[in-house]
Short mmCIF file of C-alpha atoms in Angstrom, two decimals:
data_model
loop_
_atom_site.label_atom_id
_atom_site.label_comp_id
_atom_site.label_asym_id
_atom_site.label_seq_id
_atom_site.Cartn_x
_atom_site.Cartn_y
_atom_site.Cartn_z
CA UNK A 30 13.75 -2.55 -19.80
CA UNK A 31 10.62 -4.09 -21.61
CA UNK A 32 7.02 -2.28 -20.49
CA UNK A 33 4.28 -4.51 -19.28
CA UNK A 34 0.86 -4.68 -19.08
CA UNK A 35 -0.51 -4.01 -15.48
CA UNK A 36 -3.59 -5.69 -15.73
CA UNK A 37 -1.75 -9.13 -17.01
CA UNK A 38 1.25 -8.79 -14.92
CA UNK A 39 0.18 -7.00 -11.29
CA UNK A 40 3.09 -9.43 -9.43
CA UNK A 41 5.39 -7.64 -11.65
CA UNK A 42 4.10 -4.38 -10.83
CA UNK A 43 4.24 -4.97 -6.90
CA UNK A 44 7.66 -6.19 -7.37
CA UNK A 45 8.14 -2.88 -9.28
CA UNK A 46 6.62 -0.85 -6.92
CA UNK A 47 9.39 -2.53 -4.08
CA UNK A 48 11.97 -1.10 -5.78
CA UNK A 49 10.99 2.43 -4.26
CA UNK A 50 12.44 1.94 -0.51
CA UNK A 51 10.34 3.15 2.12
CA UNK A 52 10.22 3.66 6.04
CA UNK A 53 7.46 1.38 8.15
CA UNK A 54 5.30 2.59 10.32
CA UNK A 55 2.86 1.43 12.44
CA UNK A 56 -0.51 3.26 12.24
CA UNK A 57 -2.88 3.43 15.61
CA UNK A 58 -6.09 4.20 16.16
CA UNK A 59 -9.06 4.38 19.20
CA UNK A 60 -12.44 3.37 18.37
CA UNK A 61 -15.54 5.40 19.25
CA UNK A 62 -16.34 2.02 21.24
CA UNK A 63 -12.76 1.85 22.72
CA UNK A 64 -11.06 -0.75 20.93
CA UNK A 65 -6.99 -0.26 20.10
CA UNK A 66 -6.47 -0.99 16.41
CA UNK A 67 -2.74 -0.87 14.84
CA UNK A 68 -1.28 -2.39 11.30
CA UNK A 69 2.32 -1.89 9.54
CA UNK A 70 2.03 0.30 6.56
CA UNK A 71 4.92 1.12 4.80
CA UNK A 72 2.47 3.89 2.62
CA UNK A 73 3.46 6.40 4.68
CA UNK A 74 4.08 10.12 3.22
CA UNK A 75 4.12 13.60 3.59
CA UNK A 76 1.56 15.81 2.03
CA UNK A 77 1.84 19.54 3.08
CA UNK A 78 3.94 21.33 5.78
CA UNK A 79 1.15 24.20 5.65
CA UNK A 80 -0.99 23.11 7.12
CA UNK A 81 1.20 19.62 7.89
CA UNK A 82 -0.46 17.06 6.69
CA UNK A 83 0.52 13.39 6.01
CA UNK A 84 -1.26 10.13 4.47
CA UNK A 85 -1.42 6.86 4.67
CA UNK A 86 -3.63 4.11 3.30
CA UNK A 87 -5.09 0.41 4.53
CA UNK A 88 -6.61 -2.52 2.33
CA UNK A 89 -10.47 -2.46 2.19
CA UNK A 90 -10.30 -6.03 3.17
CA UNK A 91 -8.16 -5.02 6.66
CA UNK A 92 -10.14 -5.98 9.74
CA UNK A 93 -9.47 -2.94 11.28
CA UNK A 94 -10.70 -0.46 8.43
CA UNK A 95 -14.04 0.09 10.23
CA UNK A 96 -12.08 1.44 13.60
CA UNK A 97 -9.68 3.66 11.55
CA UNK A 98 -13.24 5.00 9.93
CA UNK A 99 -14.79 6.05 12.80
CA UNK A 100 -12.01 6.65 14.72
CA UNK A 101 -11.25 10.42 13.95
CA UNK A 102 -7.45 10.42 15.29
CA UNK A 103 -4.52 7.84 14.47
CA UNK A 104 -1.32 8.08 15.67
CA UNK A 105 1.35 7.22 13.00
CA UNK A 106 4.90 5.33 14.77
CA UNK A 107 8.13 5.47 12.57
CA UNK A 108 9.95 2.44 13.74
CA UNK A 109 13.38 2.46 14.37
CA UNK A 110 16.00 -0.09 12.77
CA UNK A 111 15.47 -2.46 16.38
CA UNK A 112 12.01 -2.63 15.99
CA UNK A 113 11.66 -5.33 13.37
CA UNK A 114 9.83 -7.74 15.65
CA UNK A 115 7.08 -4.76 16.65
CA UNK A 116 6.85 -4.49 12.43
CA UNK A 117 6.17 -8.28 11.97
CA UNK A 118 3.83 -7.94 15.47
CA UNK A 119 1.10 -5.48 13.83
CA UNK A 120 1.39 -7.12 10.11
CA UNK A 121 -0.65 -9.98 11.80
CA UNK A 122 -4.16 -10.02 12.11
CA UNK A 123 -4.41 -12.79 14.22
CA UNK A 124 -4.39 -11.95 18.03
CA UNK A 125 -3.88 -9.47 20.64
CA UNK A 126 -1.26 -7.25 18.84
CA UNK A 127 -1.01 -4.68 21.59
CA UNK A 128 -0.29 -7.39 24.48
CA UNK A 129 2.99 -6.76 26.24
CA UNK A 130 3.96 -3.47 24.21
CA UNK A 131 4.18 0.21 26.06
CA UNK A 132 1.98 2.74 24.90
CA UNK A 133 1.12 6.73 25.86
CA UNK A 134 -2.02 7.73 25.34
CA UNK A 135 -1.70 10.07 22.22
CA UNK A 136 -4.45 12.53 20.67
CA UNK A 137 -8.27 11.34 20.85
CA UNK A 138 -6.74 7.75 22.71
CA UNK A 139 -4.18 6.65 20.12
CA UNK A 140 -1.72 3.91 21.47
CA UNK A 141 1.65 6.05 20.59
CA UNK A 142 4.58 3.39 20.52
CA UNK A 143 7.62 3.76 22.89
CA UNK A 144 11.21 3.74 21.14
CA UNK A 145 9.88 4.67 17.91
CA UNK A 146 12.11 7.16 15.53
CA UNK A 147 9.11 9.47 15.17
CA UNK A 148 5.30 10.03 16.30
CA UNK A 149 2.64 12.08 14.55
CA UNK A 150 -0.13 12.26 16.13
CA UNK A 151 -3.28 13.49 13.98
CA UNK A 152 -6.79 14.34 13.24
CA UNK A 153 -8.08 12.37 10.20
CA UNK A 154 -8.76 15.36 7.73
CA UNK A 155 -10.08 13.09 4.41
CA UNK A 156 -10.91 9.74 3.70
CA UNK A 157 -10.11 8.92 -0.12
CA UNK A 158 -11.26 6.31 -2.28
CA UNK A 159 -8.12 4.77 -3.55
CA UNK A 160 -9.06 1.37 -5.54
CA UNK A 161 -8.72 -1.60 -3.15
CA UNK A 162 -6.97 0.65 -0.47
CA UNK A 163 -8.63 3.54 1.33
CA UNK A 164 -6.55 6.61 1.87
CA UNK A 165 -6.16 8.72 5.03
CA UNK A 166 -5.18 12.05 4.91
CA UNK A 167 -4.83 13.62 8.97
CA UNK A 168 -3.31 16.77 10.07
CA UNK A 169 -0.56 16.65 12.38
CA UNK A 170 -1.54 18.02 15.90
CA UNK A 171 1.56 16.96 17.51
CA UNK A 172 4.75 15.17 16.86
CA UNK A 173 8.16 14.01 18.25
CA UNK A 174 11.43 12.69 16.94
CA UNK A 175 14.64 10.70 17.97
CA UNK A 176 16.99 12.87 15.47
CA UNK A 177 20.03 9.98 15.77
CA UNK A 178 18.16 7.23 15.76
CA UNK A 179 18.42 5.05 12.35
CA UNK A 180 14.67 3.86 10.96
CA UNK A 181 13.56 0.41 9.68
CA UNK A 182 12.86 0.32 5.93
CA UNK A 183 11.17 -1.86 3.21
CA UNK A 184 13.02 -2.40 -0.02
CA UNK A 185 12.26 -5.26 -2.20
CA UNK A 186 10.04 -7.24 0.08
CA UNK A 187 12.62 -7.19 2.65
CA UNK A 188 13.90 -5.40 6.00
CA UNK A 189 16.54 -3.26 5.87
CA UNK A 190 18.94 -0.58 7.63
CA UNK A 191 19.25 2.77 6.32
CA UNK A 192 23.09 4.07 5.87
CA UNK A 193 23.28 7.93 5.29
CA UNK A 194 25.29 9.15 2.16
CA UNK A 195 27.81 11.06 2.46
CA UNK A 196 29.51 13.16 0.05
CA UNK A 197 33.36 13.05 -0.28
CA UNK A 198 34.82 15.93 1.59
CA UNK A 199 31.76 16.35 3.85
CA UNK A 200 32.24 13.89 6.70
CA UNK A 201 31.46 17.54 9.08
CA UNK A 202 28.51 19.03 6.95
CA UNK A 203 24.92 18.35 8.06
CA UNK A 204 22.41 15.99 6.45
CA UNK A 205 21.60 17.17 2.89
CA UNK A 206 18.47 19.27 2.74
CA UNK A 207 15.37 17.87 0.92
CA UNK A 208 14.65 21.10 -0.22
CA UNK A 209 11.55 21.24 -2.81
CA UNK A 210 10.40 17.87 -1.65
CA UNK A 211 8.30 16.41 1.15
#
């Protein structure tokens, strides 16, 4: 594998970077002045279990920055392997994104999605300067999870299903534990 220069090959590097498969998630937000914002981010992640928090980051140039800003709460949505079309939906930024779709009413007004493999509902703790991306650190007031249902992923630009791994010999055992990581 031949090293490259980032600053004369940054496709390369975002094709790099899609190597590393991720979940998407659709982050929502209520403004101060009421408006419903929401956006697919795959940059999704864990940060501490005490106290639980969790990030997540948005382009500087997304219409919707100033909302998550003032916002103070978002509501993060782990979409499920049938929710494709809601993914594609909030990726937009043309249009009404939330017409048509179910929502509850999560912490400080977030939309929270319906169907979705997991909800975290939080309080944004830290707003980090992260290059052309802001980052948003929130702690986790509440959350709920579907514990069979299978989540959509990114890998390499493209949709796909996740398929658990299973050791030989243990088809009865658990999940494997992710102990040490987050």
């Amino acid at each position: 594998m031949a090293m490259r220069e980032i600053e004369t090959d940054s496709e390369a590097f975002r094709r790099a970077l899609g190597s590393f498969p991720t979940g998407v998630t659709v982050v929502t937000a209520r403004a101060p002045s009421g408006e419903i914002v929401g956006v697919t981010a795959n940059s999704f992640n864990s940060v501490s279990l005490d106290p639980p928090l969790v990030l997540w980051s948005l382009d500087k140039e997304a219409r919707s920055l100033a909302a998550f800003r003032t916002a103070g709460f978002f509501a993060v949505n782990v979409l499920g392997a049938g929710q494709f079309d809601l993914s594609k939906r909030f990726a937009h930024r043309q249009g009404d994104k939330f017409a048509g779709v179910e929502v509850d009413a999560g912490a400080g007004g977030c939309p929270l999605l319906e169907g979705c493999v997991a909800r975290f509902q939080c309080r944004t703790e830290q707003m980090i300067d992260g290059g052309d991306h802001v980052i948003f650190v929130g702690r986790v007031l509440e959350f709920d999870h579907d514990t069979d249902a299978p989540a959509l992923a990114f890998y390499r630009g493209r949709y796909c299903r996740l398929e658990l791994h299973r050791e030989v010999g243990d088809e009865d055992a658990p999940p494997a534990s992710a102990e040490g990581s987050s």
